[in-house]
PDB file of C-alpha atoms in Angstrom:
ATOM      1  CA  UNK A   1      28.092  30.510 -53.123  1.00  0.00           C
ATOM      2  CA  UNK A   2      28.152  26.741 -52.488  1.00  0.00           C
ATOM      3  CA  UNK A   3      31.042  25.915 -55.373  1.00  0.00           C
ATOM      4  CA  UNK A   4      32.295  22.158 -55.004  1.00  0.00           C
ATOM      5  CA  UNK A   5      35.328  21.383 -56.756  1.00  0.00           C
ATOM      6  CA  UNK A   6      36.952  18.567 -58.051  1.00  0.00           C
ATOM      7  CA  UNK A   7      39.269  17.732 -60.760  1.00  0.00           C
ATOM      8  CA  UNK A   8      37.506  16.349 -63.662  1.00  0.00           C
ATOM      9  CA  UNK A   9      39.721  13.334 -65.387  1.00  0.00           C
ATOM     10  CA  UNK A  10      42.155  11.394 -63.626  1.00  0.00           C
ATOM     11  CA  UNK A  11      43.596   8.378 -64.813  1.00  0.00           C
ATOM     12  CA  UNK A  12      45.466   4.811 -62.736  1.00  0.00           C
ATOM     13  CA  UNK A  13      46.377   1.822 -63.206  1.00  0.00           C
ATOM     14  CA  UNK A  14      44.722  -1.386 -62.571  1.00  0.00           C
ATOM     15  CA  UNK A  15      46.173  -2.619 -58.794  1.00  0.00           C
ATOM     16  CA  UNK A  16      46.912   0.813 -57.671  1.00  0.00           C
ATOM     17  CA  UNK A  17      45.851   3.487 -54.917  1.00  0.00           C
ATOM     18  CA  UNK A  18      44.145   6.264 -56.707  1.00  0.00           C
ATOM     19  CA  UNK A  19      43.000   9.665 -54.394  1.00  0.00           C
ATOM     20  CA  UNK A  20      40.015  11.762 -55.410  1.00  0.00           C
ATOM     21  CA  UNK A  21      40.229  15.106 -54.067  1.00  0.00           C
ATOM     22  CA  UNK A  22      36.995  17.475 -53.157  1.00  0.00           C
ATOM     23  CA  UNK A  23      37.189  20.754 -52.184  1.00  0.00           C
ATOM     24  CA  UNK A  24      33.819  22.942 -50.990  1.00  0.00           C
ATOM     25  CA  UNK A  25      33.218  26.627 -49.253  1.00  0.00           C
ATOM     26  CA  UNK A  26      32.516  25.695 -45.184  1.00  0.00           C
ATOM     27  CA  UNK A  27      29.425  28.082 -44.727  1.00  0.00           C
ATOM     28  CA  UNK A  28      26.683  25.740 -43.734  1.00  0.00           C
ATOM     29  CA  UNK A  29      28.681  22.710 -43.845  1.00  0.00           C
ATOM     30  CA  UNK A  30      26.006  19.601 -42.795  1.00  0.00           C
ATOM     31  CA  UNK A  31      27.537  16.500 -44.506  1.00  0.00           C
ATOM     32  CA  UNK A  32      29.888  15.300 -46.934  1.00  0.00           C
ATOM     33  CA  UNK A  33      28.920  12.175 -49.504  1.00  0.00           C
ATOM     34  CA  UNK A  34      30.196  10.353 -52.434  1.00  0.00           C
ATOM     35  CA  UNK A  35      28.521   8.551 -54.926  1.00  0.00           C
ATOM     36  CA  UNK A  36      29.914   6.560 -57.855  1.00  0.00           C
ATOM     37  CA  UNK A  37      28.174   6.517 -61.194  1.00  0.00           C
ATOM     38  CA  UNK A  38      28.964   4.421 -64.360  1.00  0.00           C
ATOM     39  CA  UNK A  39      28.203   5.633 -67.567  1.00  0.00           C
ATOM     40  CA  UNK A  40      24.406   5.345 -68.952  1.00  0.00           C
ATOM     41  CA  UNK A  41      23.831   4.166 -64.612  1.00  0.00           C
ATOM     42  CA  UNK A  42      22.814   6.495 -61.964  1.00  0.00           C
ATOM     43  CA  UNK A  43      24.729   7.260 -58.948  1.00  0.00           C
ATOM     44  CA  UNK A  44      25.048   5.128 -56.124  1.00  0.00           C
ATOM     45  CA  UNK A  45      25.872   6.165 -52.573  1.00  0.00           C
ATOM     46  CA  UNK A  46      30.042   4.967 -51.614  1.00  0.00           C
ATOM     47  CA  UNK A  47      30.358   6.973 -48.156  1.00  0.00           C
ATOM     48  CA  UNK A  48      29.147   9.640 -45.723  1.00  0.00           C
ATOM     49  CA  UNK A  49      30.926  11.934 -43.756  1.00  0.00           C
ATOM     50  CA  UNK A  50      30.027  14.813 -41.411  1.00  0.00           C
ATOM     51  CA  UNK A  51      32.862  14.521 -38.857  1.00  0.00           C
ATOM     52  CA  UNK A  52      36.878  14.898 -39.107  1.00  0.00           C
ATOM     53  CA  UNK A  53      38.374  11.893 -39.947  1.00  0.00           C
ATOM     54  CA  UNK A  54      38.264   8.836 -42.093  1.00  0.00           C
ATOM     55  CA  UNK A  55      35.993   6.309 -42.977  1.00  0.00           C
ATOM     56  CA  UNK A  56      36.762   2.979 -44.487  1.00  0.00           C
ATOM     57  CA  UNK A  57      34.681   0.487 -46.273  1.00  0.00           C
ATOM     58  CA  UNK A  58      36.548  -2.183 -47.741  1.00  0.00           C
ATOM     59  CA  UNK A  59      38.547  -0.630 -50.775  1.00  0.00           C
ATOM     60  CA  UNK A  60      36.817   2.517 -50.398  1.00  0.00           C
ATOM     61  CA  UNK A  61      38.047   5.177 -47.779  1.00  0.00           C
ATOM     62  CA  UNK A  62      36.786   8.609 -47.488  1.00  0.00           C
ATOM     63  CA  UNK A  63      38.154  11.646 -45.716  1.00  0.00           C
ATOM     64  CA  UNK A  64      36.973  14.534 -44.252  1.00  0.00           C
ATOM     65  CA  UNK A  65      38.655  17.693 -42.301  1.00  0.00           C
ATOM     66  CA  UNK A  66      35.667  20.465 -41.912  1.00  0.00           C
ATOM     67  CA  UNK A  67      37.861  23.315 -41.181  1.00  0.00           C
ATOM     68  CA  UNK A  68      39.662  22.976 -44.248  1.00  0.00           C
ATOM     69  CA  UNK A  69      37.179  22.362 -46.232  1.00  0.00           C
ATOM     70  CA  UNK A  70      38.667  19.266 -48.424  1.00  0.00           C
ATOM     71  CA  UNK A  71      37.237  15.727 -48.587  1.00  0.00           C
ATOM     72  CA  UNK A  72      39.118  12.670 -50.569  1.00  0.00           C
ATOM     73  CA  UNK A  73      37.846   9.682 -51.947  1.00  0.00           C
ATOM     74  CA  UNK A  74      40.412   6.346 -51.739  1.00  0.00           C
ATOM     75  CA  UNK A  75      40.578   4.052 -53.430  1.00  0.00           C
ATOM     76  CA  UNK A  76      42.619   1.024 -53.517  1.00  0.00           C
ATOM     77  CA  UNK A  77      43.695  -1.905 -55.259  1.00  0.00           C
ATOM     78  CA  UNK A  78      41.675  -0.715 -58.431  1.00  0.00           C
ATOM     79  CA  UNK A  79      39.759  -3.129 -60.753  1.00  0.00           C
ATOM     80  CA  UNK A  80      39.003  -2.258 -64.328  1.00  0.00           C
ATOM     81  CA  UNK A  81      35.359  -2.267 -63.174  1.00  0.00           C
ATOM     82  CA  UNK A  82      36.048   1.286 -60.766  1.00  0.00           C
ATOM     83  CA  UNK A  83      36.394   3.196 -64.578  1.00  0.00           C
ATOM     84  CA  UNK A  84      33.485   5.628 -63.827  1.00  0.00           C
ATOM     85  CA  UNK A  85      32.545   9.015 -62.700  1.00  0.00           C
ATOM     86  CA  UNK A  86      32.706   9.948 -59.202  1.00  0.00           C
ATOM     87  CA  UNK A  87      30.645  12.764 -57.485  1.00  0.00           C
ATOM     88  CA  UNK A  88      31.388  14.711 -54.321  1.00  0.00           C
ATOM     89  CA  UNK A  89      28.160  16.231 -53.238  1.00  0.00           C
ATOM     90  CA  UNK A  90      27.612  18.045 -50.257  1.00  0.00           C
ATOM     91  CA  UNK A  91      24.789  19.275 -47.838  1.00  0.00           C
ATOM     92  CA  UNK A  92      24.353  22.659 -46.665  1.00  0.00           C
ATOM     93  CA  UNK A  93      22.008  22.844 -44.373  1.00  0.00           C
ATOM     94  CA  UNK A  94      18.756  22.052 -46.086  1.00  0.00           C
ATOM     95  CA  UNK A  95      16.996  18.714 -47.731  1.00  0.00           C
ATOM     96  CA  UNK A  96      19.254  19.114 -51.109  1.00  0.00           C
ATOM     97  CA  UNK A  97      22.377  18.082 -51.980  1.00  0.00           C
ATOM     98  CA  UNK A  98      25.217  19.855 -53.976  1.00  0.00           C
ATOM     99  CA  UNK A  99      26.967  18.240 -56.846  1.00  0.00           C
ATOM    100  CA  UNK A 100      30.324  19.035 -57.559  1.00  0.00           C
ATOM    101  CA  UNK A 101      30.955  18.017 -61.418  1.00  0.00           C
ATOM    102  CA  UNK A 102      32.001  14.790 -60.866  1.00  0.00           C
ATOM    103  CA  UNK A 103      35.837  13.026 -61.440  1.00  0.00           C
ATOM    104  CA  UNK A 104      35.330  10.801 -64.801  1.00  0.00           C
ATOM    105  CA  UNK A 105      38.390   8.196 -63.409  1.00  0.00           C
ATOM    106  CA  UNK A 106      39.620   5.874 -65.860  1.00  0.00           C
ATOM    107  CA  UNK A 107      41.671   2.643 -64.853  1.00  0.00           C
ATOM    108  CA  UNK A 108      43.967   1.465 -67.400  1.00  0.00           C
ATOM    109  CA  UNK A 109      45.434  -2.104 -67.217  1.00  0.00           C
TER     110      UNK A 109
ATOM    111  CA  UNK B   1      19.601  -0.403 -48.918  1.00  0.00           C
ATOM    112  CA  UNK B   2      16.553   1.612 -49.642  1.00  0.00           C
ATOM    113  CA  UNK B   3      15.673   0.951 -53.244  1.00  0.00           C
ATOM    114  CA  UNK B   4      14.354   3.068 -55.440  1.00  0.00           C
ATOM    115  CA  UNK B   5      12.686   1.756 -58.986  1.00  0.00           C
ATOM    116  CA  UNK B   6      12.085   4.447 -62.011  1.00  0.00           C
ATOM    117  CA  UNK B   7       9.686   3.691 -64.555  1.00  0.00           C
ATOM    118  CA  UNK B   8      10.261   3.893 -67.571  1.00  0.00           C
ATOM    119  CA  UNK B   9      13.880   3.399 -67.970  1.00  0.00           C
ATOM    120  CA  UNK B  10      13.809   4.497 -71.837  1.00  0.00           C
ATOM    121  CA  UNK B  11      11.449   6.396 -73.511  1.00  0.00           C
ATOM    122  CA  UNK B  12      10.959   7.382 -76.957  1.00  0.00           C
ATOM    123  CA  UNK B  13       8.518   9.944 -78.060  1.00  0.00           C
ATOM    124  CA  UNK B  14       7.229  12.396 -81.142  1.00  0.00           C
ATOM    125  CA  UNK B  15       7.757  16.410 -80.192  1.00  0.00           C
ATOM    126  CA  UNK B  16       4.654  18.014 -78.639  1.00  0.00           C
ATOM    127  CA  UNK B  17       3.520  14.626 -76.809  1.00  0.00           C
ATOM    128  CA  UNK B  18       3.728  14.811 -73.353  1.00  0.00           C
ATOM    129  CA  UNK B  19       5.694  12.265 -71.233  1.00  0.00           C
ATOM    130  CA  UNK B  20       4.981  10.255 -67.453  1.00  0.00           C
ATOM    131  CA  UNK B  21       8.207   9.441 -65.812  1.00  0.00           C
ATOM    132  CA  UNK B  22       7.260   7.468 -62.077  1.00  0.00           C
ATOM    133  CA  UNK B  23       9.588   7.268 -58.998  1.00  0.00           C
ATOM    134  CA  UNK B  24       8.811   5.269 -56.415  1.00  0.00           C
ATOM    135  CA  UNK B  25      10.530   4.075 -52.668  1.00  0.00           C
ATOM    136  CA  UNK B  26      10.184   0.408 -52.770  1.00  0.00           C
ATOM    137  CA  UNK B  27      10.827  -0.278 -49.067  1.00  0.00           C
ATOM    138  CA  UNK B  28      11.040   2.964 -47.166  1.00  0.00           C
ATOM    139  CA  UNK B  29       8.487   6.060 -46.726  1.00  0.00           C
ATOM    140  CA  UNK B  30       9.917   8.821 -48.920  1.00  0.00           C
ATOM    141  CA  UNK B  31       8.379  12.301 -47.771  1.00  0.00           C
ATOM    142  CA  UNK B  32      11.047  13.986 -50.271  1.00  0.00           C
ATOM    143  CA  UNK B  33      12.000  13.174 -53.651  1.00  0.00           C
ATOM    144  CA  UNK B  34      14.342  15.240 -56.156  1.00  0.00           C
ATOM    145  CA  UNK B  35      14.003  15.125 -60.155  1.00  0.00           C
ATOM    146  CA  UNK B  36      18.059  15.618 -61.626  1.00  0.00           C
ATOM    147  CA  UNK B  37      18.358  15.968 -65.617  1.00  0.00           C
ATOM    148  CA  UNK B  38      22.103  14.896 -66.890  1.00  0.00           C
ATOM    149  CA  UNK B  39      23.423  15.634 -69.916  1.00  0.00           C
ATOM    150  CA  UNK B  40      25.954  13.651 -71.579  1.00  0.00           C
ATOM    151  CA  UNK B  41      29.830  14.109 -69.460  1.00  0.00           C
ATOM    152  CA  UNK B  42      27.881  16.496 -66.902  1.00  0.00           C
ATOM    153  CA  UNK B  43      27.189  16.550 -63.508  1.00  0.00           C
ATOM    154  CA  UNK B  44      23.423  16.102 -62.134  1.00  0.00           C
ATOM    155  CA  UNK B  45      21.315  19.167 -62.585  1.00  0.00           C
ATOM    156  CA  UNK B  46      18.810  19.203 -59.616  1.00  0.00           C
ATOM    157  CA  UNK B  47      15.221  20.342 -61.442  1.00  0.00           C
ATOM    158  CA  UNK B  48      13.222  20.535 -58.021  1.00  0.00           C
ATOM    159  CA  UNK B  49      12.529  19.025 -54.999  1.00  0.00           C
ATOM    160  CA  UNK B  50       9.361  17.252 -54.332  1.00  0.00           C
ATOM    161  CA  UNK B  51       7.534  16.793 -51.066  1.00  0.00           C
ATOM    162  CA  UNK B  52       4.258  14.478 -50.445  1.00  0.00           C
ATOM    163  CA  UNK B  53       1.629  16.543 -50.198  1.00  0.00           C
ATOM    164  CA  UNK B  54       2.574  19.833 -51.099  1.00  0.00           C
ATOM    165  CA  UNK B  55       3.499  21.907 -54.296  1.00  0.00           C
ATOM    166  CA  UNK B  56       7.267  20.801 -55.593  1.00  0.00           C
ATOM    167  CA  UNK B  57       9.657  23.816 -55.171  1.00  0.00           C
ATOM    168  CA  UNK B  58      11.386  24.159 -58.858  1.00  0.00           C
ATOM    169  CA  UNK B  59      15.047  24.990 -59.447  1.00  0.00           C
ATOM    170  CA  UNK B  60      15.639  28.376 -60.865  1.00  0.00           C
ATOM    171  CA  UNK B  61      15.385  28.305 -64.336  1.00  0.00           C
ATOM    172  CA  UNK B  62      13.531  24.838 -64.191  1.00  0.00           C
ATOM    173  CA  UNK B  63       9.924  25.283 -65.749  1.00  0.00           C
ATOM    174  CA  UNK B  64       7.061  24.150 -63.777  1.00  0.00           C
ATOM    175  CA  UNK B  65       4.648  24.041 -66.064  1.00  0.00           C
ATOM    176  CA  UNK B  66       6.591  22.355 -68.646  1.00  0.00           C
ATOM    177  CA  UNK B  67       7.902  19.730 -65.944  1.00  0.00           C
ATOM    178  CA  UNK B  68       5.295  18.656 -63.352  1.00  0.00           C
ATOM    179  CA  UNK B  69       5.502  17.236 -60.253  1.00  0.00           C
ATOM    180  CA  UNK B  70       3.263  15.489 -58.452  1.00  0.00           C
ATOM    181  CA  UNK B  71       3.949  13.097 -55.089  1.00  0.00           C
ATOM    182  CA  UNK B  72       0.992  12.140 -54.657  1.00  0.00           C
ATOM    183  CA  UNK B  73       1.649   9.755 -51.732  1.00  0.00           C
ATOM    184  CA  UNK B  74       5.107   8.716 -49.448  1.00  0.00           C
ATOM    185  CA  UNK B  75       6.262   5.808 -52.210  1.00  0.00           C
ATOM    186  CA  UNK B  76       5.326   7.533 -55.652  1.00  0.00           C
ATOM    187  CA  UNK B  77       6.617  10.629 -57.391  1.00  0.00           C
ATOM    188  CA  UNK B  78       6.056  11.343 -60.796  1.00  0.00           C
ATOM    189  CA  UNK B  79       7.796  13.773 -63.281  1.00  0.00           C
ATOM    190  CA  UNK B  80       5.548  14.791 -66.646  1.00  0.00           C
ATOM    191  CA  UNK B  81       7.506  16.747 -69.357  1.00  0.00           C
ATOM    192  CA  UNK B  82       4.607  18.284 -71.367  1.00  0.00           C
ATOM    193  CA  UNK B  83       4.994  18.921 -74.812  1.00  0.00           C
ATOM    194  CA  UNK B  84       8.329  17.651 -75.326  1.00  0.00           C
ATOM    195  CA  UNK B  85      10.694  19.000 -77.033  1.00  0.00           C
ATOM    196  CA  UNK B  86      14.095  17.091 -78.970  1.00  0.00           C
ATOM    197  CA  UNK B  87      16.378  19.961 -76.516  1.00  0.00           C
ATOM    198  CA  UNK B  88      14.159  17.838 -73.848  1.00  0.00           C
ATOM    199  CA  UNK B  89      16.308  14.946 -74.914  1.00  0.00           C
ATOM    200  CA  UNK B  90      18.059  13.644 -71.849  1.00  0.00           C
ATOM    201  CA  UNK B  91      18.739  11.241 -68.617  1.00  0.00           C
ATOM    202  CA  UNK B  92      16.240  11.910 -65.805  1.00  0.00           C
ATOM    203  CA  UNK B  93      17.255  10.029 -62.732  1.00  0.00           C
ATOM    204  CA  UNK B  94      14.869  11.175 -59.123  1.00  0.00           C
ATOM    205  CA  UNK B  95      16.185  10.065 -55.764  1.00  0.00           C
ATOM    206  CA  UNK B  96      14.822   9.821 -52.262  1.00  0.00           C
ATOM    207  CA  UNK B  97      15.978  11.745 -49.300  1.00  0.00           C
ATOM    208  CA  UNK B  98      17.274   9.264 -46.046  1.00  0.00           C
ATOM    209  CA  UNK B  99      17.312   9.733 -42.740  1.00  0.00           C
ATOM    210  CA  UNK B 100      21.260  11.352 -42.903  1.00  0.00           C
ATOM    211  CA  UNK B 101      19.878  13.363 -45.935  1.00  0.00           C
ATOM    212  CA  UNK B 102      21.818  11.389 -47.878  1.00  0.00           C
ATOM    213  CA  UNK B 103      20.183  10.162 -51.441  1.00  0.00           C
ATOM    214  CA  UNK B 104      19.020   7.253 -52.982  1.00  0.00           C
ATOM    215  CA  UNK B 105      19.003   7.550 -56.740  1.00  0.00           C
ATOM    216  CA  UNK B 106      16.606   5.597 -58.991  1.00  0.00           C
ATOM    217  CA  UNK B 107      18.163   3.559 -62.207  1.00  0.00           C
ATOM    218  CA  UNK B 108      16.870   6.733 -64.243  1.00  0.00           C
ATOM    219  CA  UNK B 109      14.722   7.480 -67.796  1.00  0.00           C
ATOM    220  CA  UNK B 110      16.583   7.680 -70.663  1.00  0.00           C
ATOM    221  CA  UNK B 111      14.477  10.152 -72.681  1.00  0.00           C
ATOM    222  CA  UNK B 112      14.716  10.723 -76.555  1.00  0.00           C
ATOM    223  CA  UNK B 113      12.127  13.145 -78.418  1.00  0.00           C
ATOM    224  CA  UNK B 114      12.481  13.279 -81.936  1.00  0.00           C
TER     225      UNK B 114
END
């Protein structure tokens, strides 16, 4: 199977760090990516990753360690406005991507 | 960024009329496109994957001939949900495959049949 997992609510405050854990089965592994999405919006693309390491962009910061199989999604210094859903999805080898069911994060003042 | 535009973003229809959603690349060459339905506090549910110039490949589960595909050209997919039905009721968003096979999501069709 090609399960992605990720917990589904999490909640932080407004000026805090906030860590967004994914978690997917290795077979196949060809890239890691994660998209925000506000409500009633489609997704749009934070970060890619298909080595070890991390990647930073600004606020955002994403993780990746390949033998593990485990991804997280930063983020820091939150604003009211990062309240929305966040989606791990991963590649496997073909054109498609897997969605894991998304993180609905909610940032409370 | 690649951009992607989806046309309409809201439709409203009568059950058994059939229904034109349009996806296009606005400044890139998209040889694949994918169709997602999302239902309220879910994740996206790919429908199929569709590539310019040949027959979509459908989802398991995913009717084709209720839902068909057609990408006609490297900039234009379009999604037609034939005879609509109020279960058909949902958000439609397509995307376009990149280089990295990463995806770039359209603003999706809000789609109500009543």
């Amino acid at each position: 199977g090609q399960n992605i997992d990720q917990p589904t609510e999490m909640t932080a405050t407004e000026g805090a760090i906030v860590q967004i854990n994914c978690t997917y089965q290795t077979s196949g592994f060809n890239g890691l990516f994660w998209y925000q999405q506000h409500a009633g919006e489609a997704p749009t693309f934070l970060s890619y990753n298909v080595l070890d390491g991390l990647e930073e962009k600004g606020r955002f910061s994403s993780f990746l360690s390949r033998s593990k199989g485990y991804s997280y999604l930063l983020l820091k210094e939150l604003q009211m406005k990062d309240s929305a859903s966040y989606l791990c999805a991963v590649n496997f080898g073909n054109e498609k991507l897997t969605f894991g069911t998304g993180t609905r994060l909610t940032i409370i003042p | 960024g690649a951009v992607v535009s989806q046309h309409p973003s809201r439709v409203i229809c009568k059950s058994g009329t059939s229904v034109k959603i349009e996806c296009r690349s606005l400044d890139f060459q998209a040889t694949t496109m994918f169709w997602y339905r999302q239902f309220p506090k879910q994740s996206l549910m790919l429908m199929a994957t569709s590539n310019e110039g040949s027959k979509a490949t459908y989802e398991q589960g995913v009717e084709k001939d209720k839902f068909l595909i057609n990408h006609a050209s490297l900039t234009l997919s379009t999604l037609t949900v034939t005879s609509a039905h109020p279960e058909d009721s949902s958000f439609y968003i397509c995307s376009a495959r990149g280089g990295y096979n990463e995806q770039f999501f359209g603003p999706g069709t809000r789609l109500t049949v009543l």
